[in-house]
Amino acid sequence: MTAPGDRDPGLQPERTRLAWRRTTLTWVVVAVLAVRGVLDAGRLGRPGALALGAGAVALIGFLAVAHRRIAAMSAPRPVVLTPAGAVAAAVCTLALAAFAVTVVT
Amino acid sequence: MRSVSDLVRSLRLWFSPGRVRDEGETPDYRFSLANERTFLAWIRTALALIGGGFAVDQFLPDLRWGVRAGLALALIGTGAVCAVRAVDHWVRCERAMRRGEDLPGSRFPALLAVMVAVVSVVMVVIVALGDA
């Protein structure tokens, strides 16, 4: 246990945890739009299903990174985000963009 | 413009977790958390742009296919660039903080603003004319 005095009075870990939380929420909203895009135009053939699967993997990947960071934020002095974590988060977002390209064209 | 060697160095930093830590001194963890939140804000910007691409595709069904796909692809492409740039900016800020240097300046926000403004104006014109 740590003394309450160890916590940053500016609540930086909490703010960072909430930043991850709202980013995952944004991700889910865009993912719902993506699913709607695939289903809407009746484009759910084999390519549509493959794209949906890839999108789901990207979402799960992002949620995994977010989950780790959110767990890290419970420490009074959280460890710093690693480049691997940042790259993983961005790569999942890029995968969503690639998925989006297949849906809108 | 940044030189190519700068870019290659940044790219190497992305994929080698140890290398950022090798440089300079560990800054106050709160600065790193602030940098992380800025990174996340850029990721959300990227997500919003990608979502905008989906929205154009789904909520403007009367547009000609080429116009609709063009607008959607412009938004999605900008979102992808935003996500890549989010990592790049995060790495460069982290490195600058460790070395005690000034944070990197960037013309990206201005370019993004111009891009979003152009897409918005095009969309307003297209929707107002109603029969593109």
mmCIF file of C-alpha atoms in Angstrom:
data_model
loop_
_atom_site.group_PDB
_atom_site.id
_atom_site.type_symbol
_atom_site.label_atom_id
_atom_site.label_comp_id
_atom_site.label_asym_id
_atom_site.label_seq_id
_atom_site.Cartn_x
_atom_site.Cartn_y
_atom_site.Cartn_z
ATOM 1 C CA MET A 1 0.000 0.000 0.000
ATOM 2 C CA THR A 2 1.129 3.530 -0.653
ATOM 3 C CA ALA A 3 0.390 6.561 1.454
ATOM 4 C CA PRO A 4 -2.238 8.869 -0.029
ATOM 5 C CA GLY A 5 0.415 11.606 -0.115
ATOM 6 C CA ASP A 6 2.267 9.663 -2.838
ATOM 7 C CA ARG A 7 -0.473 10.370 -5.329
ATOM 8 C CA ASP A 8 -0.023 13.188 -7.763
ATOM 9 C CA PRO A 9 -2.290 16.037 -6.601
ATOM 10 C CA GLY A 10 -2.848 16.850 -10.283
ATOM 11 C CA LEU A 11 -4.380 13.369 -10.795
ATOM 12 C CA GLN A 12 -2.249 12.701 -13.864
ATOM 13 C CA PRO A 13 -2.627 8.880 -13.760
ATOM 14 C CA GLU A 14 -6.417 9.223 -13.444
ATOM 15 C CA ARG A 15 -6.563 11.665 -16.340
ATOM 16 C CA THR A 16 -4.466 9.342 -18.455
ATOM 17 C CA ARG A 17 -6.677 6.385 -17.540
ATOM 18 C CA LEU A 18 -9.745 8.355 -18.610
ATOM 19 C CA ALA A 19 -7.999 9.382 -21.839
ATOM 20 C CA TRP A 20 -7.502 5.692 -22.677
ATOM 21 C CA ARG A 21 -11.110 5.006 -21.716
ATOM 22 C CA ARG A 22 -12.543 7.645 -24.046
ATOM 23 C CA THR A 23 -10.234 6.531 -26.817
ATOM 24 C CA THR A 24 -11.588 2.971 -26.546
ATOM 25 C CA LEU A 25 -15.112 4.418 -26.593
ATOM 26 C CA THR A 26 -14.313 6.359 -29.773
ATOM 27 C CA TRP A 27 -12.889 3.155 -31.254
ATOM 28 C CA VAL A 28 -16.081 1.238 -30.511
ATOM 29 C CA VAL A 29 -18.277 3.961 -32.027
ATOM 30 C CA VAL A 30 -16.239 3.872 -35.250
ATOM 31 C CA ALA A 31 -16.307 0.056 -35.210
ATOM 32 C CA VAL A 32 -20.122 0.145 -34.991
ATOM 33 C CA LEU A 33 -20.194 2.518 -37.999
ATOM 34 C CA ALA A 34 -17.909 0.063 -39.803
ATOM 35 C CA VAL A 35 -20.202 -2.896 -39.143
ATOM 36 C CA ARG A 36 -23.158 -0.798 -40.248
ATOM 37 C CA GLY A 37 -21.295 0.037 -43.451
ATOM 38 C CA VAL A 38 -20.685 -3.619 -44.247
ATOM 39 C CA LEU A 39 -24.227 -4.764 -43.436
ATOM 40 C CA ASP A 40 -26.019 -1.724 -44.866
ATOM 41 C CA ALA A 41 -25.122 -2.223 -48.485
ATOM 42 C CA GLY A 42 -25.569 -5.981 -48.298
ATOM 43 C CA ARG A 43 -21.858 -6.357 -48.878
ATOM 44 C CA LEU A 44 -21.485 -9.234 -46.452
ATOM 45 C CA GLY A 45 -20.035 -11.810 -48.774
ATOM 46 C CA ARG A 46 -16.792 -13.623 -48.127
ATOM 47 C CA PRO A 47 -14.698 -10.408 -48.499
ATOM 48 C CA GLY A 48 -17.045 -8.556 -46.136
ATOM 49 C CA ALA A 49 -16.765 -11.299 -43.547
ATOM 50 C CA LEU A 50 -12.971 -11.327 -43.867
ATOM 51 C CA ALA A 51 -12.856 -7.541 -43.472
ATOM 52 C CA LEU A 52 -15.108 -7.735 -40.415
ATOM 53 C CA GLY A 53 -12.829 -10.381 -38.904
ATOM 54 C CA ALA A 54 -9.737 -8.225 -39.505
ATOM 55 C CA GLY A 55 -11.542 -5.239 -37.997
ATOM 56 C CA ALA A 56 -12.466 -7.284 -34.928
ATOM 57 C CA VAL A 57 -8.817 -8.345 -34.493
ATOM 58 C CA ALA A 58 -7.751 -4.681 -34.702
ATOM 59 C CA LEU A 59 -10.365 -3.701 -32.110
ATOM 60 C CA ILE A 60 -9.288 -6.476 -29.745
ATOM 61 C CA GLY A 61 -5.639 -5.496 -30.232
ATOM 62 C CA PHE A 62 -6.379 -1.888 -29.328
ATOM 63 C CA LEU A 63 -8.490 -2.902 -26.324
ATOM 64 C CA ALA A 64 -5.600 -5.124 -25.139
ATOM 65 C CA VAL A 65 -3.127 -2.219 -25.230
ATOM 66 C CA ALA A 66 -5.673 0.054 -23.526
ATOM 67 C CA HIS A 67 -6.374 -2.559 -20.861
ATOM 68 C CA ARG A 68 -2.690 -2.827 -19.996
ATOM 69 C CA ARG A 69 -2.273 0.923 -19.775
ATOM 70 C CA ILE A 70 -5.434 1.333 -17.696
ATOM 71 C CA ALA A 71 -4.148 -1.352 -15.317
ATOM 72 C CA ALA A 72 -0.762 0.412 -15.155
ATOM 73 C CA MET A 73 -2.488 3.645 -14.124
ATOM 74 C CA SER A 74 -3.469 2.216 -10.738
ATOM 75 C CA ALA A 75 0.157 2.605 -9.601
ATOM 76 C CA PRO A 76 0.922 5.929 -7.891
ATOM 77 C CA ARG A 77 3.797 6.421 -10.355
ATOM 78 C CA PRO A 78 2.786 4.541 -13.505
ATOM 79 C CA VAL A 79 5.478 3.170 -15.803
ATOM 80 C CA VAL A 80 5.850 5.130 -19.022
ATOM 81 C CA LEU A 81 4.149 4.045 -22.264
ATOM 82 C CA THR A 82 6.626 2.011 -24.338
ATOM 83 C CA PRO A 83 7.222 2.661 -28.050
ATOM 84 C CA ALA A 84 5.888 -0.859 -28.681
ATOM 85 C CA GLY A 85 2.612 0.086 -26.971
ATOM 86 C CA ALA A 86 2.322 3.322 -28.933
ATOM 87 C CA VAL A 87 3.131 1.563 -32.228
ATOM 88 C CA ALA A 88 0.630 -1.225 -31.457
ATOM 89 C CA ALA A 89 -2.143 1.302 -30.755
ATOM 90 C CA ALA A 90 -1.379 3.159 -33.991
ATOM 91 C CA VAL A 91 -1.101 -0.025 -36.060
ATOM 92 C CA CYS A 92 -4.552 -1.151 -34.870
ATOM 93 C CA THR A 93 -5.899 2.265 -35.899
ATOM 94 C CA LEU A 94 -4.204 1.915 -39.302
ATOM 95 C CA ALA A 95 -5.774 -1.526 -39.701
ATOM 96 C CA LEU A 96 -9.159 0.078 -39.088
ATOM 97 C CA ALA A 97 -8.345 2.663 -41.777
ATOM 98 C CA ALA A 98 -7.459 -0.139 -44.221
ATOM 99 C CA PHE A 99 -10.713 -1.886 -43.348
ATOM 100 C CA ALA A 100 -12.549 1.411 -43.915
ATOM 101 C CA VAL A 101 -11.032 1.679 -47.396
ATOM 102 C CA THR A 102 -12.401 -1.752 -48.312
ATOM 103 C CA VAL A 103 -15.855 -0.811 -46.996
ATOM 104 C CA VAL A 104 -16.247 2.528 -48.800
ATOM 105 C CA THR A 105 -14.900 1.463 -52.195
ATOM 106 C CA MET B 1 11.490 19.909 -43.771
ATOM 107 C CA ARG B 2 13.110 17.209 -41.678
ATOM 108 C CA SER B 3 15.911 15.327 -43.317
ATOM 109 C CA VAL B 4 15.614 11.712 -44.393
ATOM 110 C CA SER B 5 18.204 10.606 -41.824
ATOM 111 C CA ASP B 6 16.058 12.188 -39.097
ATOM 112 C CA LEU B 7 13.102 10.195 -40.324
ATOM 113 C CA VAL B 8 15.069 6.942 -40.386
ATOM 114 C CA ARG B 9 16.313 7.621 -36.853
ATOM 115 C CA SER B 10 12.732 8.229 -35.679
ATOM 116 C CA LEU B 11 11.573 5.038 -37.379
ATOM 117 C CA ARG B 12 14.281 3.053 -35.605
ATOM 118 C CA LEU B 13 13.174 4.543 -32.296
ATOM 119 C CA TRP B 14 9.614 3.391 -32.875
ATOM 120 C CA PHE B 15 10.588 -0.236 -32.947
ATOM 121 C CA SER B 16 13.279 -0.375 -30.286
ATOM 122 C CA PRO B 17 11.805 0.181 -26.844
ATOM 123 C CA GLY B 18 15.207 0.362 -25.156
ATOM 124 C CA ARG B 19 16.610 3.065 -27.363
ATOM 125 C CA VAL B 20 14.356 5.885 -26.178
ATOM 126 C CA ARG B 21 15.284 5.037 -22.599
ATOM 127 C CA ASP B 22 18.998 5.022 -23.410
ATOM 128 C CA GLU B 23 18.964 8.708 -24.158
ATOM 129 C CA GLY B 24 19.242 11.467 -21.585
ATOM 130 C CA GLU B 25 17.509 11.295 -18.226
ATOM 131 C CA THR B 26 14.095 10.020 -17.261
ATOM 132 C CA PRO B 27 11.774 13.030 -17.099
ATOM 133 C CA ASP B 28 9.153 13.502 -14.387
ATOM 134 C CA TYR B 29 6.633 10.704 -15.011
ATOM 135 C CA ARG B 30 3.862 13.301 -15.177
ATOM 136 C CA PHE B 31 5.408 14.824 -18.299
ATOM 137 C CA SER B 32 5.438 11.397 -19.941
ATOM 138 C CA LEU B 33 1.784 10.865 -18.975
ATOM 139 C CA ALA B 34 0.900 14.242 -20.505
ATOM 140 C CA ASN B 35 2.723 13.186 -23.673
ATOM 141 C CA GLU B 36 0.744 9.924 -23.640
ATOM 142 C CA ARG B 37 -2.545 11.833 -23.377
ATOM 143 C CA THR B 38 -1.532 14.029 -26.312
ATOM 144 C CA PHE B 39 -0.788 10.861 -28.285
ATOM 145 C CA LEU B 40 -4.241 9.528 -27.414
ATOM 146 C CA ALA B 41 -5.872 12.802 -28.430
ATOM 147 C CA TRP B 42 -4.230 12.434 -31.870
ATOM 148 C CA ILE B 43 -5.385 8.808 -32.079
ATOM 149 C CA ARG B 44 -8.933 9.990 -31.353
ATOM 150 C CA THR B 45 -8.550 12.609 -34.074
ATOM 151 C CA ALA B 46 -7.505 9.821 -36.446
ATOM 152 C CA LEU B 47 -10.504 7.736 -35.367
ATOM 153 C CA ALA B 48 -12.856 10.694 -35.847
ATOM 154 C CA LEU B 49 -11.562 11.210 -39.396
ATOM 155 C CA ILE B 50 -11.972 7.500 -40.209
ATOM 156 C CA GLY B 51 -15.474 7.660 -38.708
ATOM 157 C CA GLY B 52 -16.119 10.695 -40.919
ATOM 158 C CA GLY B 53 -15.171 8.572 -43.923
ATOM 159 C CA PHE B 54 -17.725 5.933 -42.897
ATOM 160 C CA ALA B 55 -20.316 8.684 -42.333
ATOM 161 C CA VAL B 56 -19.822 10.144 -45.830
ATOM 162 C CA ASP B 57 -20.164 6.663 -47.285
ATOM 163 C CA GLN B 58 -23.325 5.821 -45.344
ATOM 164 C CA PHE B 59 -25.202 9.103 -44.935
ATOM 165 C CA LEU B 60 -24.734 10.660 -48.384
ATOM 166 C CA PRO B 61 -26.087 7.811 -50.535
ATOM 167 C CA ASP B 62 -27.310 10.142 -53.298
ATOM 168 C CA LEU B 63 -23.814 11.207 -54.293
ATOM 169 C CA ARG B 64 -22.204 9.803 -57.400
ATOM 170 C CA TRP B 65 -20.007 6.845 -56.482
ATOM 171 C CA GLY B 66 -16.768 8.610 -57.447
ATOM 172 C CA VAL B 67 -17.496 11.735 -55.414
ATOM 173 C CA ARG B 68 -18.614 9.776 -52.372
ATOM 174 C CA ALA B 69 -15.671 7.372 -52.454
ATOM 175 C CA GLY B 70 -13.255 10.253 -53.099
ATOM 176 C CA LEU B 71 -14.453 12.222 -50.082
ATOM 177 C CA ALA B 72 -14.521 9.126 -47.876
ATOM 178 C CA LEU B 73 -11.024 8.092 -48.970
ATOM 179 C CA ALA B 74 -9.680 11.613 -48.370
ATOM 180 C CA LEU B 75 -11.010 11.502 -44.794
ATOM 181 C CA ILE B 76 -9.790 7.953 -44.139
ATOM 182 C CA GLY B 77 -6.370 8.722 -45.628
ATOM 183 C CA THR B 78 -6.039 11.811 -43.444
ATOM 184 C CA GLY B 79 -6.986 9.666 -40.449
ATOM 185 C CA ALA B 80 -4.274 7.136 -41.313
ATOM 186 C CA VAL B 81 -1.675 9.900 -41.629
ATOM 187 C CA CYS B 82 -2.847 11.252 -38.255
ATOM 188 C CA ALA B 83 -2.296 7.862 -36.589
ATOM 189 C CA VAL B 84 1.230 7.479 -38.014
ATOM 190 C CA ARG B 85 2.071 11.029 -37.083
ATOM 191 C CA ALA B 86 0.737 10.472 -33.542
ATOM 192 C CA VAL B 87 3.453 7.871 -32.909
ATOM 193 C CA ASP B 88 6.139 9.975 -34.560
ATOM 194 C CA HIS B 89 5.270 13.040 -32.504
ATOM 195 C CA TRP B 90 5.059 11.012 -29.295
ATOM 196 C CA VAL B 91 8.538 9.520 -29.849
ATOM 197 C CA ARG B 92 10.071 12.884 -30.697
ATOM 198 C CA CYS B 93 8.490 14.591 -27.664
ATOM 199 C CA GLU B 94 9.619 11.773 -25.377
ATOM 200 C CA ARG B 95 13.162 12.026 -26.718
ATOM 201 C CA ALA B 96 13.225 15.816 -26.452
ATOM 202 C CA MET B 97 12.066 15.631 -22.819
ATOM 203 C CA ARG B 98 14.775 13.093 -21.985
ATOM 204 C CA ARG B 99 17.438 15.286 -23.547
ATOM 205 C CA GLY B 100 16.074 18.432 -21.969
ATOM 206 C CA GLU B 101 15.545 19.991 -25.397
ATOM 207 C CA ASP B 102 12.648 22.117 -26.608
ATOM 208 C CA LEU B 103 9.638 20.106 -27.718
ATOM 209 C CA PRO B 104 9.500 19.624 -31.494
ATOM 210 C CA GLY B 105 7.492 22.165 -33.442
ATOM 211 C CA SER B 106 5.213 20.943 -36.183
ATOM 212 C CA ARG B 107 3.265 22.299 -39.111
ATOM 213 C CA PHE B 108 1.035 19.221 -39.099
ATOM 214 C CA PRO B 109 -1.840 20.804 -37.095
ATOM 215 C CA ALA B 110 -2.018 23.645 -39.628
ATOM 216 C CA LEU B 111 -1.955 21.217 -42.583
ATOM 217 C CA LEU B 112 -4.656 19.103 -40.941
ATOM 218 C CA ALA B 113 -6.810 22.193 -40.349
ATOM 219 C CA VAL B 114 -6.503 23.185 -44.025
ATOM 220 C CA MET B 115 -7.333 19.631 -45.131
ATOM 221 C CA VAL B 116 -10.420 19.424 -42.899
ATOM 222 C CA ALA B 117 -11.538 22.885 -44.048
ATOM 223 C CA VAL B 118 -11.198 21.895 -47.724
ATOM 224 C CA VAL B 119 -13.164 18.661 -47.235
ATOM 225 C CA SER B 120 -15.844 20.562 -45.268
ATOM 226 C CA VAL B 121 -16.272 23.205 -47.971
ATOM 227 C CA VAL B 122 -16.440 20.556 -50.693
ATOM 228 C CA MET B 123 -19.076 18.684 -48.710
ATOM 229 C CA VAL B 124 -21.139 21.819 -48.055
ATOM 230 C CA VAL B 125 -21.084 22.673 -51.770
ATOM 231 C CA ILE B 126 -21.972 19.127 -52.814
ATOM 232 C CA VAL B 127 -24.806 18.781 -50.306
ATOM 233 C CA ALA B 128 -26.130 22.282 -51.080
ATOM 234 C CA LEU B 129 -26.178 21.633 -54.830
ATOM 235 C CA GLY B 130 -27.799 18.333 -54.050
ATOM 236 C CA ASP B 131 -27.089 16.568 -57.305
ATOM 237 C CA ALA B 132 -23.395 15.931 -57.675
#
